[in-house]
Short mmCIF file of C-alpha atoms in Angstrom, two decimals:
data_model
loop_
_atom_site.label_atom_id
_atom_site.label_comp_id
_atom_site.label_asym_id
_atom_site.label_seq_id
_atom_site.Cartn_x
_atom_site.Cartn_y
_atom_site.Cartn_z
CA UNK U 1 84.15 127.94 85.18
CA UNK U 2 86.87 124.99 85.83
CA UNK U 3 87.60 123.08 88.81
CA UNK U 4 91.10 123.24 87.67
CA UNK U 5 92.08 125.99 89.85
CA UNK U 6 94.46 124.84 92.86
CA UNK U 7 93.55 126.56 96.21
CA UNK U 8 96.17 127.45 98.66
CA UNK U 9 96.41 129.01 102.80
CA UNK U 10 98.31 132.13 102.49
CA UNK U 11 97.41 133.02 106.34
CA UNK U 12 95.69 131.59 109.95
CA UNK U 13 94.35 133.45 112.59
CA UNK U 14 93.61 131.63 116.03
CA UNK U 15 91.71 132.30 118.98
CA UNK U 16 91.33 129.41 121.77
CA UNK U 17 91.81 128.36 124.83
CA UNK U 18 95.67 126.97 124.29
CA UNK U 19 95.76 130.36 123.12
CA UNK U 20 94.69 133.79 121.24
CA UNK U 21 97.34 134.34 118.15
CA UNK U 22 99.05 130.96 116.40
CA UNK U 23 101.99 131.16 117.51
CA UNK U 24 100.92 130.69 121.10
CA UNK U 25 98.42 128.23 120.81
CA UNK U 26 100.90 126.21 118.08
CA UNK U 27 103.60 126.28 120.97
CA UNK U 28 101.05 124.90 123.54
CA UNK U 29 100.05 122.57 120.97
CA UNK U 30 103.51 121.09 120.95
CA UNK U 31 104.33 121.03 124.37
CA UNK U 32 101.20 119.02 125.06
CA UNK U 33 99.86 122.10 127.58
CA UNK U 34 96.01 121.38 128.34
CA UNK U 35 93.68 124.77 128.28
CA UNK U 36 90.68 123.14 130.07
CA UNK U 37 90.11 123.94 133.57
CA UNK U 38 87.50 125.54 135.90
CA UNK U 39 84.24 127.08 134.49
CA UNK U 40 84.01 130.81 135.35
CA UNK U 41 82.45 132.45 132.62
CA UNK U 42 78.87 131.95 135.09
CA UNK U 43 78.63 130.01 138.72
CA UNK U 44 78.72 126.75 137.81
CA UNK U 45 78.15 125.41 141.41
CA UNK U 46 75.18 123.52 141.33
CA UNK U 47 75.84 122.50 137.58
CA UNK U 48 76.92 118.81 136.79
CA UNK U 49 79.54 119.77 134.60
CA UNK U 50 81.73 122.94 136.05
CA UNK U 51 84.52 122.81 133.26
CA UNK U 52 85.61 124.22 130.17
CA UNK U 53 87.97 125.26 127.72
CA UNK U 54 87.56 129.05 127.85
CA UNK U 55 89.25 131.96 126.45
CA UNK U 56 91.26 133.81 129.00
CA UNK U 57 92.05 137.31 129.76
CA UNK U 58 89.82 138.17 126.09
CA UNK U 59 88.83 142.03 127.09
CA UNK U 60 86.33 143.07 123.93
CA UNK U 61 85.86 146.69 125.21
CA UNK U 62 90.10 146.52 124.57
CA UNK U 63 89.51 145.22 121.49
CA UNK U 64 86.50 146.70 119.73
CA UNK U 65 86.09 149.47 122.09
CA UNK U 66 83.24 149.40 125.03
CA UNK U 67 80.59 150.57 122.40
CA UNK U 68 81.16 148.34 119.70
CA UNK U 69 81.72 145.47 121.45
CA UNK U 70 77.59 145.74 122.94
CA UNK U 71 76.74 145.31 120.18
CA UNK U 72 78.68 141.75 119.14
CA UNK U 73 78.12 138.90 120.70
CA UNK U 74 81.18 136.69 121.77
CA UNK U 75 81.08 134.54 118.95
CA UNK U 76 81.33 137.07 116.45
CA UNK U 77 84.21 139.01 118.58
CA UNK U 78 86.64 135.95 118.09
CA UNK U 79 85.75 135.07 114.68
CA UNK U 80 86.44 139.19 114.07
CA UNK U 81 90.22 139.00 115.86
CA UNK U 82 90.62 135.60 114.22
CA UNK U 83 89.77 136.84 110.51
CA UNK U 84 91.90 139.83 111.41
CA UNK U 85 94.81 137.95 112.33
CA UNK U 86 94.62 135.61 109.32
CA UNK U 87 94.18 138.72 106.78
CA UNK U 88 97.26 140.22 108.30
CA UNK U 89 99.46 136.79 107.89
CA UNK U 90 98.24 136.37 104.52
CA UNK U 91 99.27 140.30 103.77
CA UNK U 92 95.97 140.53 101.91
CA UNK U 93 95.70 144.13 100.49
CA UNK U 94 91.82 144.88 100.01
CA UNK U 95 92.81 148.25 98.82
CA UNK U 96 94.59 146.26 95.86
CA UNK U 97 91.95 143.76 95.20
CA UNK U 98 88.62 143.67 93.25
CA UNK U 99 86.45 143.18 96.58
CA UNK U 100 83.91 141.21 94.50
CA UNK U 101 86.19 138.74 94.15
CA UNK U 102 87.20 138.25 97.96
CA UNK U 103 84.14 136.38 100.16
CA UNK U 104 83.87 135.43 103.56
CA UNK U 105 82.35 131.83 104.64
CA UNK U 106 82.46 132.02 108.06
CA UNK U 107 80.82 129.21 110.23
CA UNK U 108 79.02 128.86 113.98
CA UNK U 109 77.23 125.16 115.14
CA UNK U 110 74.94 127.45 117.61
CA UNK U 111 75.66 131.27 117.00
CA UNK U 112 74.55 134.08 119.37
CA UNK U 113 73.55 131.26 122.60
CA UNK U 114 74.74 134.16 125.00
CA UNK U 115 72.89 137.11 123.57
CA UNK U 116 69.84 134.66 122.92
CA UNK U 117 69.70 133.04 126.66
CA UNK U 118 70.27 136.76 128.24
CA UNK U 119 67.73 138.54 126.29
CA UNK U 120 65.22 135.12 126.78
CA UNK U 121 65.55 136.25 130.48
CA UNK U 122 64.82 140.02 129.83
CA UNK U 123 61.75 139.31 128.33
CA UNK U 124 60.76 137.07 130.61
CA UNK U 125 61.62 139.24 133.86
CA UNK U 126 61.19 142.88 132.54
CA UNK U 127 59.08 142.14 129.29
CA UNK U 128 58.90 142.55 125.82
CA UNK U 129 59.94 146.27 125.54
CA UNK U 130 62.85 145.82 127.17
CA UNK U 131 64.78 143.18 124.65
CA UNK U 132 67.71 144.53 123.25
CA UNK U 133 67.20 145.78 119.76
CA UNK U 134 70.53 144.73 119.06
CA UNK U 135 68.78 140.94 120.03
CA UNK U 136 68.40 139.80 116.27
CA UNK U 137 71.38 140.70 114.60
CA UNK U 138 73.99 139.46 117.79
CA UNK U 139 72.37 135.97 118.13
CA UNK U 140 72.30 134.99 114.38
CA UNK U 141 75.03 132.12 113.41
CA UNK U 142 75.92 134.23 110.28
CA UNK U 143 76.66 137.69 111.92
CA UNK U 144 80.24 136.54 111.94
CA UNK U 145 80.43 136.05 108.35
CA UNK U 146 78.92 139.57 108.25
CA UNK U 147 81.48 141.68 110.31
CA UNK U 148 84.31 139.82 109.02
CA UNK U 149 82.91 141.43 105.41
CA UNK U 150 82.37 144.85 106.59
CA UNK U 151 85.52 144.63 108.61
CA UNK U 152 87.74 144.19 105.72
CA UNK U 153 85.96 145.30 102.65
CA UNK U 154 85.20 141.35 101.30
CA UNK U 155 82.17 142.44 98.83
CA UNK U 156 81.76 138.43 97.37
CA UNK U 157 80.42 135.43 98.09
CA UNK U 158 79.83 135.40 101.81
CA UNK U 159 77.73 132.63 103.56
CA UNK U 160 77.80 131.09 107.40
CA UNK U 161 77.72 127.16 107.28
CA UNK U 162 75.67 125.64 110.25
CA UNK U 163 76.15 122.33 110.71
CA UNK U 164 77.38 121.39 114.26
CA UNK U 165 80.93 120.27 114.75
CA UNK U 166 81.57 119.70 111.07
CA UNK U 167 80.29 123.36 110.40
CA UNK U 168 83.91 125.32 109.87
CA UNK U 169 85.36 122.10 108.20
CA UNK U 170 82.53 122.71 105.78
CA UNK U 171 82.97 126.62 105.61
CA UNK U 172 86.24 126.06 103.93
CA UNK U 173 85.39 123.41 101.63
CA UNK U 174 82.61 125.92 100.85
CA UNK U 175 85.39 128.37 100.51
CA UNK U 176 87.99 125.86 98.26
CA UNK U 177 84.72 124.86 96.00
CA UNK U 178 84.27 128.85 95.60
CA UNK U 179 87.33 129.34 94.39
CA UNK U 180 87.66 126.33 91.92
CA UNK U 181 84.72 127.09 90.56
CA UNK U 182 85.85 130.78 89.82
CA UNK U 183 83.54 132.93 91.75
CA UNK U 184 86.15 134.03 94.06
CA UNK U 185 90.65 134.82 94.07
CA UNK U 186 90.41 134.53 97.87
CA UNK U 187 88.02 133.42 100.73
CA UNK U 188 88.58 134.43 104.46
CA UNK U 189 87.17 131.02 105.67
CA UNK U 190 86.62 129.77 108.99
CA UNK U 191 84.04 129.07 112.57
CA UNK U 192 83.89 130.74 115.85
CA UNK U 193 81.50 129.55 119.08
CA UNK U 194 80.99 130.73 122.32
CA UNK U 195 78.70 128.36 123.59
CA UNK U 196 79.95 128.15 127.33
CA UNK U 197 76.70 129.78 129.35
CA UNK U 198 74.41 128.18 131.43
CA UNK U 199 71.76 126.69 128.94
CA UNK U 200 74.53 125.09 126.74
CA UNK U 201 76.65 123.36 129.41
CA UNK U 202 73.17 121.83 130.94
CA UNK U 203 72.04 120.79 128.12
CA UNK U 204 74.90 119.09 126.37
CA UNK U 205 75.53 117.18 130.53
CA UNK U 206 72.05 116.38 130.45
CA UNK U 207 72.21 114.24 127.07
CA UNK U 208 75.38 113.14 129.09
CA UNK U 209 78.02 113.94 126.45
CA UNK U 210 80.04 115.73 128.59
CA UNK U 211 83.06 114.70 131.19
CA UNK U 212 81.98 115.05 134.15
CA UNK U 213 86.16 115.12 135.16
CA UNK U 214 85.48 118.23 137.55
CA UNK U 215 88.13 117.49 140.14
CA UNK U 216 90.59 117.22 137.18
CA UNK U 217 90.16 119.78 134.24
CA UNK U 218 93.51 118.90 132.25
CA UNK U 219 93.03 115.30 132.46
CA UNK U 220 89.40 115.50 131.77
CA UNK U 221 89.69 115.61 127.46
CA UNK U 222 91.12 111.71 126.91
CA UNK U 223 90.35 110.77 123.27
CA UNK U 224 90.80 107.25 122.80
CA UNK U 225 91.45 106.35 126.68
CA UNK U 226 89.24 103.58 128.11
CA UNK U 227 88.42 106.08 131.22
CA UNK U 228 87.53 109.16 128.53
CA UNK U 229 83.54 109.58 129.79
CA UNK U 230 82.81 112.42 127.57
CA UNK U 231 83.64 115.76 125.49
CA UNK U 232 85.09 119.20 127.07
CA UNK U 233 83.50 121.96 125.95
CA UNK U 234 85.16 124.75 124.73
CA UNK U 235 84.94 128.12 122.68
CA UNK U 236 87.46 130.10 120.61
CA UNK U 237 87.40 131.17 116.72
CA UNK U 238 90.13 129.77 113.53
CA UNK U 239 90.43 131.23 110.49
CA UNK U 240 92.58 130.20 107.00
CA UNK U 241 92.81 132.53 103.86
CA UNK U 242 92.22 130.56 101.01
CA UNK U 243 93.29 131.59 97.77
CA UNK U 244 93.50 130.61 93.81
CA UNK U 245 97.38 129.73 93.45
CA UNK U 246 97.97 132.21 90.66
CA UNK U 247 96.34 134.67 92.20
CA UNK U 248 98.69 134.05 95.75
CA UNK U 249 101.98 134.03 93.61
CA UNK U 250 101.26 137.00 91.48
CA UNK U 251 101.14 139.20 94.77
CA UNK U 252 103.94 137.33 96.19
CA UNK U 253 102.04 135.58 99.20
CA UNK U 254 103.85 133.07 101.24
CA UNK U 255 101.97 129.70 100.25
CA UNK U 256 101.56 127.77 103.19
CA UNK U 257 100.04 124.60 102.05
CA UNK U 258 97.72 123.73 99.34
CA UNK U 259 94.39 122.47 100.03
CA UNK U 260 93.76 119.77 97.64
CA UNK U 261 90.77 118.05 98.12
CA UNK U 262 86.86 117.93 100.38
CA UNK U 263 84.78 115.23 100.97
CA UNK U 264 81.33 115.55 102.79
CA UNK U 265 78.91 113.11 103.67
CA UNK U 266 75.82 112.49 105.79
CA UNK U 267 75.54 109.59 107.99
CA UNK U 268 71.56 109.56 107.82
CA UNK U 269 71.22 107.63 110.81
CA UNK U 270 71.08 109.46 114.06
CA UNK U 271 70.38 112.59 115.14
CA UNK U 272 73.66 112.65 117.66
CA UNK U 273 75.30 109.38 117.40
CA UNK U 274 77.93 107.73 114.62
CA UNK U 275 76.99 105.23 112.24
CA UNK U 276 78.32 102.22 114.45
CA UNK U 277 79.72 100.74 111.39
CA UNK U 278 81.74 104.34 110.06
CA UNK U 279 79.74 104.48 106.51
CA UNK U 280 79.50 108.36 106.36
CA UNK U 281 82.85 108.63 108.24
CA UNK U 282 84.65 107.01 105.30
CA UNK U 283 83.03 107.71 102.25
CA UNK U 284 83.85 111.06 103.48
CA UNK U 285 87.81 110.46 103.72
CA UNK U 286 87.62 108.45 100.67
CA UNK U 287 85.92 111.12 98.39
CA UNK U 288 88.31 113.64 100.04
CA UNK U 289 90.88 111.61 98.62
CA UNK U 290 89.80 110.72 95.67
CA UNK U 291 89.08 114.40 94.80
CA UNK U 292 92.55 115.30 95.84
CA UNK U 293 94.32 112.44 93.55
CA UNK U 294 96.11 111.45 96.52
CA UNK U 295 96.66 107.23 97.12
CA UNK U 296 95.84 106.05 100.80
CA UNK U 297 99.75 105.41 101.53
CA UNK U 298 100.81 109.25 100.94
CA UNK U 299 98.60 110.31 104.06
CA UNK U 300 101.35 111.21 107.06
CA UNK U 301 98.90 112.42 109.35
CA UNK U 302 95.38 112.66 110.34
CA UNK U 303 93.68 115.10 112.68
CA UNK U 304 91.26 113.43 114.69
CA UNK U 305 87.74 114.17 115.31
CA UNK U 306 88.72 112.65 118.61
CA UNK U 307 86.27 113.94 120.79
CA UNK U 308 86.71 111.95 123.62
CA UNK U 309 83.13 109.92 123.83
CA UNK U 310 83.07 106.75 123.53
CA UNK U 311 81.20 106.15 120.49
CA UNK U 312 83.10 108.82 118.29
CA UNK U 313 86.88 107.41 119.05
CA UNK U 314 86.02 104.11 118.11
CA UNK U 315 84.01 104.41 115.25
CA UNK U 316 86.61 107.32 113.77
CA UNK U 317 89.25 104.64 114.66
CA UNK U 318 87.57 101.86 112.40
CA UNK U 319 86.49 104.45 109.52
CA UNK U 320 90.21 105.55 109.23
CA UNK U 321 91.60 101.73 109.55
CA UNK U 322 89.11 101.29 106.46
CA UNK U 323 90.17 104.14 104.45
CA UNK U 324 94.29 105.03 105.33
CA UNK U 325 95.18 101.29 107.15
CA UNK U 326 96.92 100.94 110.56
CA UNK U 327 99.65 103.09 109.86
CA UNK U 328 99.50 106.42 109.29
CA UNK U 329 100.12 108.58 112.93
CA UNK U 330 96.69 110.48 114.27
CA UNK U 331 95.91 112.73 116.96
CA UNK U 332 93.42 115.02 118.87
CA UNK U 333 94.30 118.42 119.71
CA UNK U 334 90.39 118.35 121.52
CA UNK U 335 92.61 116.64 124.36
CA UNK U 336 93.87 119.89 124.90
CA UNK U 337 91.87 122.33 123.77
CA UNK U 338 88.76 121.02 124.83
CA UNK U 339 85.59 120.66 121.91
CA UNK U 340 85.48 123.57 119.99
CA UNK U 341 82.37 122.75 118.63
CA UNK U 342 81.55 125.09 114.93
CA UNK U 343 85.34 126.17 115.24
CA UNK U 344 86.86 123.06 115.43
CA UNK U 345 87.00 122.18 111.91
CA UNK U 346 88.81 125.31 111.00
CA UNK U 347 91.44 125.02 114.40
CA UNK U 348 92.09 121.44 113.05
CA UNK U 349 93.37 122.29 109.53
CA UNK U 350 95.49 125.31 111.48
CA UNK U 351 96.68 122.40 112.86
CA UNK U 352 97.33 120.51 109.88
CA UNK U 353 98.79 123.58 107.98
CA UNK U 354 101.42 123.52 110.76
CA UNK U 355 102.14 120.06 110.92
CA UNK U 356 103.32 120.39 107.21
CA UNK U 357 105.10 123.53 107.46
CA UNK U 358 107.07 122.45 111.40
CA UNK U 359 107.28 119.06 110.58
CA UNK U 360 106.34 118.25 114.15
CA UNK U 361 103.33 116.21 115.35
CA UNK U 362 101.16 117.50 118.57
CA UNK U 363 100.09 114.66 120.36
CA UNK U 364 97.00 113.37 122.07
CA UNK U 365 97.18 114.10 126.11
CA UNK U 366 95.89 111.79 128.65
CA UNK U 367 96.21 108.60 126.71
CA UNK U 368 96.79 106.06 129.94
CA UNK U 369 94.96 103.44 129.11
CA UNK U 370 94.11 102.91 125.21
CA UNK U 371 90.70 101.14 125.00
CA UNK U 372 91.21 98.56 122.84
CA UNK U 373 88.76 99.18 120.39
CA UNK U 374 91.10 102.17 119.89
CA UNK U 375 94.34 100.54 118.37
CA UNK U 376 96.17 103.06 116.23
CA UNK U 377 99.26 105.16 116.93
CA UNK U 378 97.35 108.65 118.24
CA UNK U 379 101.03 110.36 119.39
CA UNK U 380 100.35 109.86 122.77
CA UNK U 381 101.96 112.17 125.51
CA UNK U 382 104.68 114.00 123.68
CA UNK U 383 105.20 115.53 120.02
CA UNK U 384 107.05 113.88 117.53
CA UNK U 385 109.18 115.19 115.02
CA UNK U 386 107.67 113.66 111.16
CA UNK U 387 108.39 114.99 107.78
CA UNK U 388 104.64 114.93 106.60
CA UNK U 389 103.77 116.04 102.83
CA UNK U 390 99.88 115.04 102.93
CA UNK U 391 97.70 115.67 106.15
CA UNK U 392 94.36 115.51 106.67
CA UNK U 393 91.73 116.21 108.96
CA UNK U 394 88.18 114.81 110.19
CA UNK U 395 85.29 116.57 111.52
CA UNK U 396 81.74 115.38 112.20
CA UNK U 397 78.72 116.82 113.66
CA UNK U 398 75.30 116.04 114.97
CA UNK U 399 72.94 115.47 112.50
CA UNK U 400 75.38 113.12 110.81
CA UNK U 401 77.53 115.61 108.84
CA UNK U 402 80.89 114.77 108.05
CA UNK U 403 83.56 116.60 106.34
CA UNK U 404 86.91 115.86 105.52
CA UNK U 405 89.83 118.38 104.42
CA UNK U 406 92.98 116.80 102.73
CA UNK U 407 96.31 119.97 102.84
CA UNK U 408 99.37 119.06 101.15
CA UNK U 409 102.93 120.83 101.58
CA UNK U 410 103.45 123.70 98.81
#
């Protein structure tokens, strides 16, 4: 074992509500294109909250056929077409590999909440004997991590991190430790959600985290705007291949970027808000960075966490002024794609990835009116072109978990 082996992304797969594939959602991305708008996954009338960012036009029975795709619930669906579209970017040939030495950690904050909440109602209007007995297996968070396995032939280490809106950020430093560590030559890493039904959206708008924006969908998501009054929420799937460097070049894979360090920390404070003061938030950054032998000065761009609540934006704003200075350019894709809860960890470092690869910046929509607790540069409005050879990207979840991934160009 040696932690000497250097972990690269030899492929993405996306699906979300800028958009299902990464070039489409990249190109949204860039032209600052919001994918939040009405919620019509379920009547949302009498609900406080009646907006999302939801997948559109996503036919399963097209996909997985009618049969098959009873049997998964939505979560595991777009973590499937995500996986599928990152193992065909990274040209990963199971038929050529030792599948003991490929895993799968593939992450959900909530898992099956759709197959849970309709079968709750079963029982309790038909009774027992009519729950599905496909109940069990659909709602668990690590059935993704499951079908992604079977679905390519990925006989290794395979595990489901659950750990809110830090959990995909954690799959794949779960993944890069795996590798390092020499259990693995490649991990399929990544988070998918599907949280939007009618128990989740009332019961994230009645602890009042949500924007309540209804009358204007696309200008609802406003990290870092005095008038931001809350998170979107929003479902989709990322995935990255990760692989050992020597391993990637010897089959003549295209390195993307090289991930080169993780930090992960625990606020211990609060079971849904910050520490006020940022302690988790940057011992997190700074062990990232101090495991990736990277100074402070060589970061060109953070990711935000940039959820669009008021507590997150500003402490994230003072734990990076702590860490990387006043400097360094961030932004939140979340003002476009809405909160992608367990998958947002994993759609960030796509985003990262392709920031040091297209050497352009996507840039944090809706920023009227900074609040002025919230005083860095966050890209407002419109891309900008940067050559960036260090990104990095924040994600933190309820509970206090943090997690921070540090890519740097090949």
């Amino acid at each position: 074992m040696a932690f000497d082996r250097r972990v690269v992304v030899t492929g993405m797969g996306v699906v979300s509500p800028v958009g299902t594939g990464t070039r489409q959602a990249w190109e949204a991305l860039v032209e600052g294109r919001s994918g939040i708008g009405p919620l019509t996954l379920f009547d949302a009338t009498d609900y406080a909250v009646r907006i999302a960012g939801q997948v559109d036009g996503f036919d399963p029975a097209a996909v997985f056929g009618r049969r098959r795709a009873k049997h998964l619930d939505r979560f595991a669906q777009f973590g499937l077409v995500a996986a599928a579209e990152a193992v065909e970017h990274s040209h990963l040939d199971m038929a050529a590999e030792d599948a003991h030495r490929v895993g799968v950690v593939f992450a959900s904050g909530i898992g099956g909440m759709g197959t849970f909440e309709r079968e709750v109602r079963v029982l309790v209007e038909r009774g027992p004997e009519w729950v599905n007995p496909y109940f069990c297996p659909m709602m668990i968070p690590n059935m993704a991590a499951g079908e992604i396995a079977m679905a390519i032939g990925a006989k290794g280490h395979n595990s489901c991190t659950v750990t809110a809106c830090a959990a995909s950020a954690h799959a794949l430093g779960e993944g890069y430790d795996t590798i390092r560590l020499g259990r693995a030559d490649a991990m399929v890493c990544g988070g998918a959600e599907a949280g939007l039904v009618p128990i989740g959206i009332a019961g994230f708008a009645a602890m009042k985290a949500l924007s309540t924006r209804n009358d204007e969908p696309q200008r609802a998501s406003r990290p870092f705007d005095a008038g931001r009054d809350g998170f979107v929420a929003a479902e989709g799937a990322a995935c990255l291949v990760l692989e050992e460097l020597g391993h990637a070049l010897a089959r003549g894979a295209t390195v993307l970027a090289e991930l080169v360090g993780f930090g992960s920390s625990c606020d211990a404070h609060h079971q849904t808000a910050p520490h006020p003061e940022g302690e988790g938030a940057i011992a997190c950054m700074r062990g990232a960075l101090h495991e990736a032998g990277i100074a402070a000065s060589e970061v060109g761009y953070v990711n935000a966490h940039g959820t669009s609540t008021p507590p997150n934006d500003r402490v994230e704003t003072l734990a990076v002024k702590a860490v990387l200075g006043d400097g360094v350019p961030m932004s939140s894709t979340k003002s476009m794609t809405g909160h992608l809860l367990g998958a947002a960890g994993a759609f960030e470092a796509f985003v990262c990835v392709q920031v040091l690869n297209q050497g352009v910046l996507p840039p944090t929509i809706n920023l009227d009116d900074p609040d002025p607790e919230c005083d860095l540069d966050y890209v407002p409005h419109v891309a900008r072109q940067a050559d960036v050879e260090v990104a990095m990207t924040n994600s933190f979840g309820f509970g206090g978990h943090n997690a921070t991934l540090v890519f740097r160009r090949p």
